[in-house]
Amino acid sequence: MKKLMLWMGGVLSLYASEGAALFEKHCSACHSSYIPMSKVIANAEQNNTLLHLKAPTLNQLSFGVKLNVGDRKADEEAQQMEVEEFIASYIASPQREKSVVPKELTHFYPDMPPMPDLLNEEEIEALSSYIFAYGEAMIEKHSVRNYTFEEAVKIAKVQKKIIMIRGVLPFCKWCIQMDREVMVEPEVREMLESSFVVVKTNVMTEKLPLGMKSLGTPSFYFIKSDGETIIDQLNGYGDKEEFLALLRRIKEEAGE
């Protein structure tokens, strides 16, 4: 089993490497790689006068195919196959009405030309795998690290930090939006790393500690560094400024 897992990991790594090279060669002249969604949205509100982009960014494409192509509730491999078919079709015959990125973020871009012979089947598979995985990889790269509750308690006690539990569901629209637009912001990450230890909990499959009950999703549960004293519990989506204001309030109430 261990050899099988190592082999599968090697295959995935190979596809990621090949996909990145294909993107750089064939796509990067028009599609930028990672730009935070806050900047992408601000740019769209100014009719592309801030960033002067030529096409949607790679993270936009990744988020778009994961959200709009195939069944997100099916297994990942099945959805990835549907994404592969979609990308092959779109490259061959791009149409605005088939775009997976909201039109309010794309209406100012020129039409993409059809390129039916650009890639062979194996290259399409590698590029699709790379695009599919890219968005989540960028969220992980730019967000604070998540711990188990047990790990968080140990860290909090030593470093005198507040424990923040995020209650989420895999298909919760607002949880996904917070991951993509709020948790990746540098100011948010800086404040969380300096004063908090973060736990991310699927409230459908995992119990909350200390007898707390789920408030829905997204929800937040703050605990003092002793791992026992609950500071506050609340639910709802907040943008970057609202979330930073919440964190500042929690710090004041914790008195740590």
C-alpha positions as YAML, in Angstrom:
chain: A
units: angstrom
residues:
- id: 1
  name: MET
  ca: [0.00, 0.00, 0.00]
- id: 2
  name: LYS
  ca: [2.82, 2.40, 0.90]
- id: 3
  name: LYS
  ca: [4.48, 1.78, -2.48]
- id: 4
  name: LEU
  ca: [1.14, 2.41, -4.23]
- id: 5
  name: MET
  ca: [0.68, 5.71, -2.40]
- id: 6
  name: LEU
  ca: [4.23, 6.77, -3.25]
- id: 7
  name: TRP
  ca: [3.63, 5.86, -6.89]
- id: 8
  name: MET
  ca: [0.37, 7.82, -7.00]
- id: 9
  name: GLY
  ca: [2.08, 10.79, -5.36]
- id: 10
  name: GLY
  ca: [4.80, 10.65, -7.99]
- id: 11
  name: VAL
  ca: [2.24, 10.59, -10.80]
- id: 12
  name: LEU
  ca: [0.39, 13.59, -9.35]
- id: 13
  name: SER
  ca: [3.66, 15.48, -8.93]
- id: 14
  name: LEU
  ca: [4.60, 14.71, -12.54]
- id: 15
  name: TYR
  ca: [1.23, 15.95, -13.79]
- id: 16
  name: ALA
  ca: [1.55, 19.12, -11.72]
- id: 17
  name: SER
  ca: [5.02, 19.79, -13.10]
- id: 18
  name: GLU
  ca: [3.97, 19.09, -16.70]
- id: 19
  name: GLY
  ca: [0.76, 21.08, -16.27]
- id: 20
  name: ALA
  ca: [2.68, 24.08, -14.92]
- id: 21
  name: ALA
  ca: [5.07, 23.93, -17.87]
- id: 22
  name: LEU
  ca: [2.17, 23.73, -20.33]
- id: 23
  name: PHE
  ca: [0.44, 26.67, -18.69]
- id: 24
  name: GLU
  ca: [3.62, 28.73, -18.83]
- id: 25
  name: LYS
  ca: [4.17, 27.88, -22.50]
- id: 26
  name: HIS
  ca: [0.65, 28.18, -23.88]
- id: 27
  name: CYS
  ca: [-1.43, 30.24, -21.44]
- id: 28
  name: SER
  ca: [0.69, 32.64, -19.39]
- id: 29
  name: ALA
  ca: [0.93, 35.27, -22.14]
- id: 30
  name: CYS
  ca: [-2.73, 36.08, -21.44]
- id: 31
  name: HIS
  ca: [-3.60, 34.45, -18.10]
- id: 32
  name: SER
  ca: [-1.75, 35.73, -15.02]
- id: 33
  name: SER
  ca: [-1.05, 33.19, -12.28]
- id: 34
  name: TYR
  ca: [-2.14, 34.11, -8.74]
- id: 35
  name: ILE
  ca: [-3.67, 37.48, -7.97]
- id: 36
  name: PRO
  ca: [-5.72, 37.82, -4.75]
- id: 37
  name: MET
  ca: [-9.45, 37.90, -5.44]
- id: 38
  name: SER
  ca: [-9.81, 41.20, -3.60]
- id: 39
  name: LYS
  ca: [-7.56, 42.82, -6.23]
- id: 40
  name: VAL
  ca: [-9.31, 41.01, -9.08]
- id: 41
  name: ILE
  ca: [-12.70, 42.24, -7.87]
- id: 42
  name: ALA
  ca: [-11.44, 45.80, -7.33]
- id: 43
  name: ASN
  ca: [-9.97, 45.74, -10.83]
- id: 44
  name: ALA
  ca: [-13.28, 44.59, -12.32]
- id: 45
  name: GLU
  ca: [-15.14, 47.36, -10.49]
- id: 46
  name: GLN
  ca: [-12.78, 49.81, -12.22]
- id: 47
  name: ASN
  ca: [-13.35, 48.16, -15.62]
- id: 48
  name: ASN
  ca: [-9.87, 46.59, -15.72]
- id: 49
  name: THR
  ca: [-8.10, 49.95, -15.41]
- id: 50
  name: LEU
  ca: [-6.07, 48.91, -12.34]
- id: 51
  name: LEU
  ca: [-4.41, 45.69, -13.48]
- id: 52
  name: HIS
  ca: [-4.96, 45.79, -17.25]
- id: 53
  name: LEU
  ca: [-5.41, 42.03, -17.40]
- id: 54
  name: LYS
  ca: [-5.83, 40.23, -20.72]
- id: 55
  name: ALA
  ca: [-7.88, 37.29, -19.41]
- id: 56
  name: PRO
  ca: [-9.03, 35.66, -16.14]
- id: 57
  name: THR
  ca: [-6.26, 34.73, -13.71]
- id: 58
  name: LEU
  ca: [-5.27, 31.12, -13.10]
- id: 59
  name: ASN
  ca: [-6.83, 31.11, -9.64]
- id: 60
  name: GLN
  ca: [-10.10, 32.43, -11.14]
- id: 61
  name: LEU
  ca: [-10.08, 29.61, -13.68]
- id: 62
  name: SER
  ca: [-9.36, 27.04, -10.98]
- id: 63
  name: PHE
  ca: [-12.11, 28.32, -8.69]
- id: 64
  name: GLY
  ca: [-14.48, 28.51, -11.65]
- id: 65
  name: VAL
  ca: [-14.08, 24.95, -12.88]
- id: 66
  name: LYS
  ca: [-14.31, 23.49, -9.37]
- id: 67
  name: LEU
  ca: [-17.50, 25.44, -8.70]
- id: 68
  name: ASN
  ca: [-19.26, 25.15, -12.06]
- id: 69
  name: VAL
  ca: [-18.08, 22.04, -13.90]
- id: 70
  name: GLY
  ca: [-19.33, 18.58, -12.96]
- id: 71
  name: ASP
  ca: [-20.74, 17.46, -9.64]
- id: 72
  name: ARG
  ca: [-18.81, 18.93, -6.72]
- id: 73
  name: LYS
  ca: [-20.42, 16.39, -4.41]
- id: 74
  name: ALA
  ca: [-19.15, 13.44, -6.45]
- id: 75
  name: ASP
  ca: [-15.67, 12.08, -5.88]
- id: 76
  name: GLU
  ca: [-12.86, 14.37, -6.98]
- id: 77
  name: GLU
  ca: [-11.59, 12.06, -9.70]
- id: 78
  name: ALA
  ca: [-14.99, 12.02, -11.42]
- id: 79
  name: GLN
  ca: [-15.22, 15.80, -11.33]
- id: 80
  name: GLN
  ca: [-11.68, 16.13, -12.62]
- id: 81
  name: MET
  ca: [-12.58, 14.04, -15.67]
- id: 82
  name: GLU
  ca: [-15.50, 16.38, -16.39]
- id: 83
  name: VAL
  ca: [-13.19, 19.37, -16.01]
- id: 84
  name: GLU
  ca: [-10.79, 17.79, -18.48]
- id: 85
  name: GLU
  ca: [-13.60, 17.39, -21.04]
- id: 86
  name: PHE
  ca: [-14.75, 20.96, -20.46]
- id: 87
  name: ILE
  ca: [-11.27, 22.45, -20.91]
- id: 88
  name: ALA
  ca: [-10.67, 20.45, -24.10]
- id: 89
  name: SER
  ca: [-14.01, 21.67, -25.47]
- id: 90
  name: TYR
  ca: [-13.44, 25.27, -24.43]
- id: 91
  name: ILE
  ca: [-9.95, 25.51, -25.92]
- id: 92
  name: ALA
  ca: [-11.28, 24.14, -29.22]
- id: 93
  name: SER
  ca: [-14.35, 26.38, -29.27]
- id: 94
  name: PRO
  ca: [-14.41, 29.13, -26.62]
- id: 95
  name: GLN
  ca: [-17.74, 30.86, -26.08]
- id: 96
  name: ARG
  ca: [-18.53, 33.54, -23.51]
- id: 97
  name: GLU
  ca: [-21.73, 31.81, -22.45]
- id: 98
  name: LYS
  ca: [-19.68, 28.73, -21.48]
- id: 99
  name: SER
  ca: [-17.31, 30.69, -19.23]
- id: 100
  name: VAL
  ca: [-16.95, 29.44, -15.66]
- id: 101
  name: VAL
  ca: [-15.96, 32.90, -14.40]
- id: 102
  name: PRO
  ca: [-18.74, 35.42, -13.59]
- id: 103
  name: LYS
  ca: [-19.33, 37.81, -16.47]
- id: 104
  name: GLU
  ca: [-19.04, 40.85, -14.19]
- id: 105
  name: LEU
  ca: [-15.36, 39.86, -13.82]
- id: 106
  name: THR
  ca: [-14.76, 39.11, -17.51]
- id: 107
  name: HIS
  ca: [-16.92, 41.35, -19.72]
- id: 108
  name: PHE
  ca: [-14.01, 43.67, -20.55]
- id: 109
  name: TYR
  ca: [-11.73, 40.90, -21.88]
- id: 110
  name: PRO
  ca: [-11.38, 40.25, -25.63]
- id: 111
  name: ASP
  ca: [-12.76, 37.01, -27.04]
- id: 112
  name: MET
  ca: [-10.45, 34.02, -26.82]
- id: 113
  name: PRO
  ca: [-9.59, 32.57, -30.27]
- id: 114
  name: PRO
  ca: [-10.34, 28.88, -30.94]
- id: 115
  name: MET
  ca: [-7.25, 26.65, -30.73]
- id: 116
  name: PRO
  ca: [-8.48, 23.12, -31.52]
- id: 117
  name: ASP
  ca: [-5.03, 21.66, -32.22]
- id: 118
  name: LEU
  ca: [-3.12, 23.37, -29.43]
- id: 119
  name: LEU
  ca: [-2.72, 20.33, -27.13]
- id: 120
  name: ASN
  ca: [-2.90, 16.57, -27.43]
- id: 121
  name: GLU
  ca: [-4.97, 14.37, -25.11]
- id: 122
  name: GLU
  ca: [-2.20, 13.78, -22.56]
- id: 123
  name: GLU
  ca: [-1.34, 17.48, -22.45]
- id: 124
  name: ILE
  ca: [-5.01, 18.37, -21.91]
- id: 125
  name: GLU
  ca: [-5.09, 15.93, -18.99]
- id: 126
  name: ALA
  ca: [-1.95, 17.40, -17.41]
- id: 127
  name: LEU
  ca: [-3.08, 21.01, -17.88]
- id: 128
  name: SER
  ca: [-6.56, 20.24, -16.53]
- id: 129
  name: SER
  ca: [-5.14, 18.57, -13.43]
- id: 130
  name: TYR
  ca: [-2.91, 21.58, -12.81]
- id: 131
  name: ILE
  ca: [-5.75, 24.08, -13.20]
- id: 132
  name: PHE
  ca: [-8.09, 21.98, -11.05]
- id: 133
  name: ALA
  ca: [-5.65, 21.82, -8.13]
- id: 134
  name: TYR
  ca: [-4.16, 25.30, -8.39]
- id: 135
  name: GLY
  ca: [-6.79, 27.31, -6.53]
- id: 136
  name: GLU
  ca: [-6.81, 25.14, -3.42]
- id: 137
  name: ALA
  ca: [-3.01, 25.05, -3.43]
- id: 138
  name: MET
  ca: [-2.92, 28.85, -3.45]
- id: 139
  name: ILE
  ca: [-5.43, 29.06, -0.60]
- id: 140
  name: GLU
  ca: [-3.24, 26.74, 1.47]
- id: 141
  name: LYS
  ca: [-0.10, 28.68, 0.56]
- id: 142
  name: HIS
  ca: [-1.48, 32.11, 1.46]
- id: 143
  name: SER
  ca: [-3.57, 31.18, 4.50]
- id: 144
  name: VAL
  ca: [-2.61, 30.47, 8.08]
- id: 145
  name: ARG
  ca: [-1.94, 26.83, 9.00]
- id: 146
  name: ASN
  ca: [-4.78, 24.78, 10.50]
- id: 147
  name: TYR
  ca: [-4.31, 22.43, 13.47]
- id: 148
  name: THR
  ca: [-6.34, 19.80, 15.25]
- id: 149
  name: PHE
  ca: [-7.98, 21.00, 18.46]
- id: 150
  name: GLU
  ca: [-5.57, 18.92, 20.55]
- id: 151
  name: GLU
  ca: [-2.57, 20.46, 18.78]
- id: 152
  name: ALA
  ca: [-4.09, 23.94, 19.10]
- id: 153
  name: VAL
  ca: [-4.53, 23.60, 22.86]
- id: 154
  name: LYS
  ca: [-0.88, 22.65, 23.34]
- id: 155
  name: ILE
  ca: [0.33, 25.56, 21.20]
- id: 156
  name: ALA
  ca: [-2.09, 28.04, 22.79]
- id: 157
  name: LYS
  ca: [-0.97, 27.18, 26.31]
- id: 158
  name: VAL
  ca: [2.71, 27.62, 25.48]
- id: 159
  name: GLN
  ca: [2.37, 30.72, 23.28]
- id: 160
  name: LYS
  ca: [-0.60, 32.31, 25.10]
- id: 161
  name: LYS
  ca: [-2.70, 32.45, 21.96]
- id: 162
  name: ILE
  ca: [-6.45, 32.34, 21.41]
- id: 163
  name: ILE
  ca: [-7.91, 29.24, 19.79]
- id: 164
  name: MET
  ca: [-10.22, 29.97, 16.86]
- id: 165
  name: ILE
  ca: [-12.30, 27.10, 15.52]
- id: 166
  name: ARG
  ca: [-13.80, 27.61, 12.08]
- id: 167
  name: GLY
  ca: [-16.99, 25.62, 11.55]
- id: 168
  name: VAL
  ca: [-17.31, 24.77, 7.86]
- id: 169
  name: LEU
  ca: [-18.92, 22.43, 5.35]
- id: 170
  name: PRO
  ca: [-17.23, 21.35, 2.10]
- id: 171
  name: PHE
  ca: [-19.97, 22.83, -0.09]
- id: 172
  name: CYS
  ca: [-20.87, 25.88, 1.99]
- id: 173
  name: LYS
  ca: [-20.83, 28.85, -0.42]
- id: 174
  name: TRP
  ca: [-19.84, 31.41, 2.20]
- id: 175
  name: CYS
  ca: [-17.15, 29.15, 3.71]
- id: 176
  name: ILE
  ca: [-15.61, 28.81, 0.26]
- id: 177
  name: GLN
  ca: [-15.84, 32.55, -0.31]
- id: 178
  name: MET
  ca: [-14.09, 33.26, 3.00]
- id: 179
  name: ASP
  ca: [-11.30, 30.86, 2.07]
- id: 180
  name: ARG
  ca: [-10.83, 32.48, -1.33]
- id: 181
  name: GLU
  ca: [-11.30, 36.14, -0.48]
- id: 182
  name: VAL
  ca: [-10.66, 36.70, 3.24]
- id: 183
  name: MET
  ca: [-8.41, 34.07, 4.80]
- id: 184
  name: VAL
  ca: [-5.73, 34.62, 2.11]
- id: 185
  name: GLU
  ca: [-5.42, 38.35, 2.79]
- id: 186
  name: PRO
  ca: [-1.98, 39.24, 4.25]
- id: 187
  name: GLU
  ca: [-3.45, 41.36, 7.07]
- id: 188
  name: VAL
  ca: [-5.74, 38.52, 8.12]
- id: 189
  name: ARG
  ca: [-2.95, 35.97, 8.04]
- id: 190
  name: GLU
  ca: [-0.63, 38.27, 10.02]
- id: 191
  name: MET
  ca: [-3.16, 38.83, 12.79]
- id: 192
  name: LEU
  ca: [-4.08, 35.16, 13.01]
- id: 193
  name: GLU
  ca: [-0.44, 34.06, 13.14]
- id: 194
  name: SER
  ca: [0.43, 36.58, 15.83]
- id: 195
  name: SER
  ca: [-2.46, 36.00, 18.23]
- id: 196
  name: PHE
  ca: [-4.49, 32.92, 17.28]
- id: 197
  name: VAL
  ca: [-4.21, 29.19, 16.64]
- id: 198
  name: VAL
  ca: [-6.70, 28.07, 14.00]
- id: 199
  name: VAL
  ca: [-8.70, 24.85, 13.85]
- id: 200
  name: LYS
  ca: [-10.87, 24.08, 10.81]
- id: 201
  name: THR
  ca: [-13.73, 21.70, 11.61]
- id: 202
  name: ASN
  ca: [-16.26, 20.04, 9.31]
- id: 203
  name: VAL
  ca: [-19.33, 20.43, 11.51]
- id: 204
  name: MET
  ca: [-21.13, 17.62, 9.72]
- id: 205
  name: THR
  ca: [-18.54, 14.95, 10.48]
- id: 206
  name: GLU
  ca: [-16.70, 16.29, 13.56]
- id: 207
  name: LYS
  ca: [-17.91, 17.27, 17.02]
- id: 208
  name: LEU
  ca: [-17.02, 20.63, 18.48]
- id: 209
  name: PRO
  ca: [-15.10, 20.55, 21.78]
- id: 210
  name: LEU
  ca: [-16.24, 21.74, 25.21]
- id: 211
  name: GLY
  ca: [-19.84, 20.76, 24.57]
- id: 212
  name: MET
  ca: [-20.34, 23.51, 21.99]
- id: 213
  name: LYS
  ca: [-23.04, 23.01, 19.35]
- id: 214
  name: SER
  ca: [-22.75, 23.99, 15.72]
- id: 215
  name: LEU
  ca: [-24.22, 27.38, 14.84]
- id: 216
  name: GLY
  ca: [-24.26, 26.57, 11.13]
- id: 217
  name: THR
  ca: [-21.66, 27.63, 8.59]
- id: 218
  name: PRO
  ca: [-19.49, 29.53, 8.42]
- id: 219
  name: SER
  ca: [-19.19, 29.78, 12.19]
- id: 220
  name: PHE
  ca: [-16.46, 30.77, 14.63]
- id: 221
  name: TYR
  ca: [-15.73, 29.57, 18.16]
- id: 222
  name: PHE
  ca: [-13.12, 31.39, 20.23]
- id: 223
  name: ILE
  ca: [-11.45, 29.83, 23.28]
- id: 224
  name: LYS
  ca: [-8.87, 31.26, 25.68]
- id: 225
  name: SER
  ca: [-5.34, 29.91, 25.78]
- id: 226
  name: ASP
  ca: [-6.23, 27.61, 28.67]
- id: 227
  name: GLY
  ca: [-8.19, 25.51, 26.15]
- id: 228
  name: GLU
  ca: [-11.28, 25.56, 28.37]
- id: 229
  name: THR
  ca: [-12.76, 29.07, 28.60]
- id: 230
  name: ILE
  ca: [-15.11, 29.99, 25.75]
- id: 231
  name: ILE
  ca: [-14.83, 33.65, 24.73]
- id: 232
  name: ASP
  ca: [-17.54, 33.83, 22.07]
- id: 233
  name: GLN
  ca: [-19.42, 31.84, 19.43]
- id: 234
  name: LEU
  ca: [-20.98, 33.33, 16.31]
- id: 235
  name: ASN
  ca: [-21.83, 32.55, 12.73]
- id: 236
  name: GLY
  ca: [-21.99, 34.41, 9.43]
- id: 237
  name: TYR
  ca: [-19.80, 35.68, 6.61]
- id: 238
  name: GLY
  ca: [-17.65, 38.77, 6.94]
- id: 239
  name: ASP
  ca: [-15.39, 40.55, 4.47]
- id: 240
  name: LYS
  ca: [-11.77, 41.32, 5.31]
- id: 241
  name: GLU
  ca: [-12.43, 44.47, 7.32]
- id: 242
  name: GLU
  ca: [-15.34, 42.92, 9.21]
- id: 243
  name: PHE
  ca: [-13.29, 39.84, 10.03]
- id: 244
  name: LEU
  ca: [-10.31, 41.88, 11.21]
- id: 245
  name: ALA
  ca: [-12.64, 43.91, 13.43]
- id: 246
  name: LEU
  ca: [-13.99, 40.66, 14.90]
- id: 247
  name: LEU
  ca: [-10.48, 39.40, 15.64]
- id: 248
  name: ARG
  ca: [-9.54, 42.66, 17.34]
- id: 249
  name: ARG
  ca: [-12.66, 42.50, 19.51]
- id: 250
  name: ILE
  ca: [-11.94, 38.91, 20.51]
- id: 251
  name: LYS
  ca: [-8.38, 39.86, 21.49]
- id: 252
  name: GLU
  ca: [-9.69, 42.63, 23.72]
- id: 253
  name: GLU
  ca: [-12.25, 40.37, 25.37]
- id: 254
  name: ALA
  ca: [-9.69, 37.61, 25.91]
- id: 255
  name: GLY
  ca: [-7.40, 39.99, 27.75]
- id: 256
  name: GLU
  ca: [-4.35, 37.93, 26.85]
...
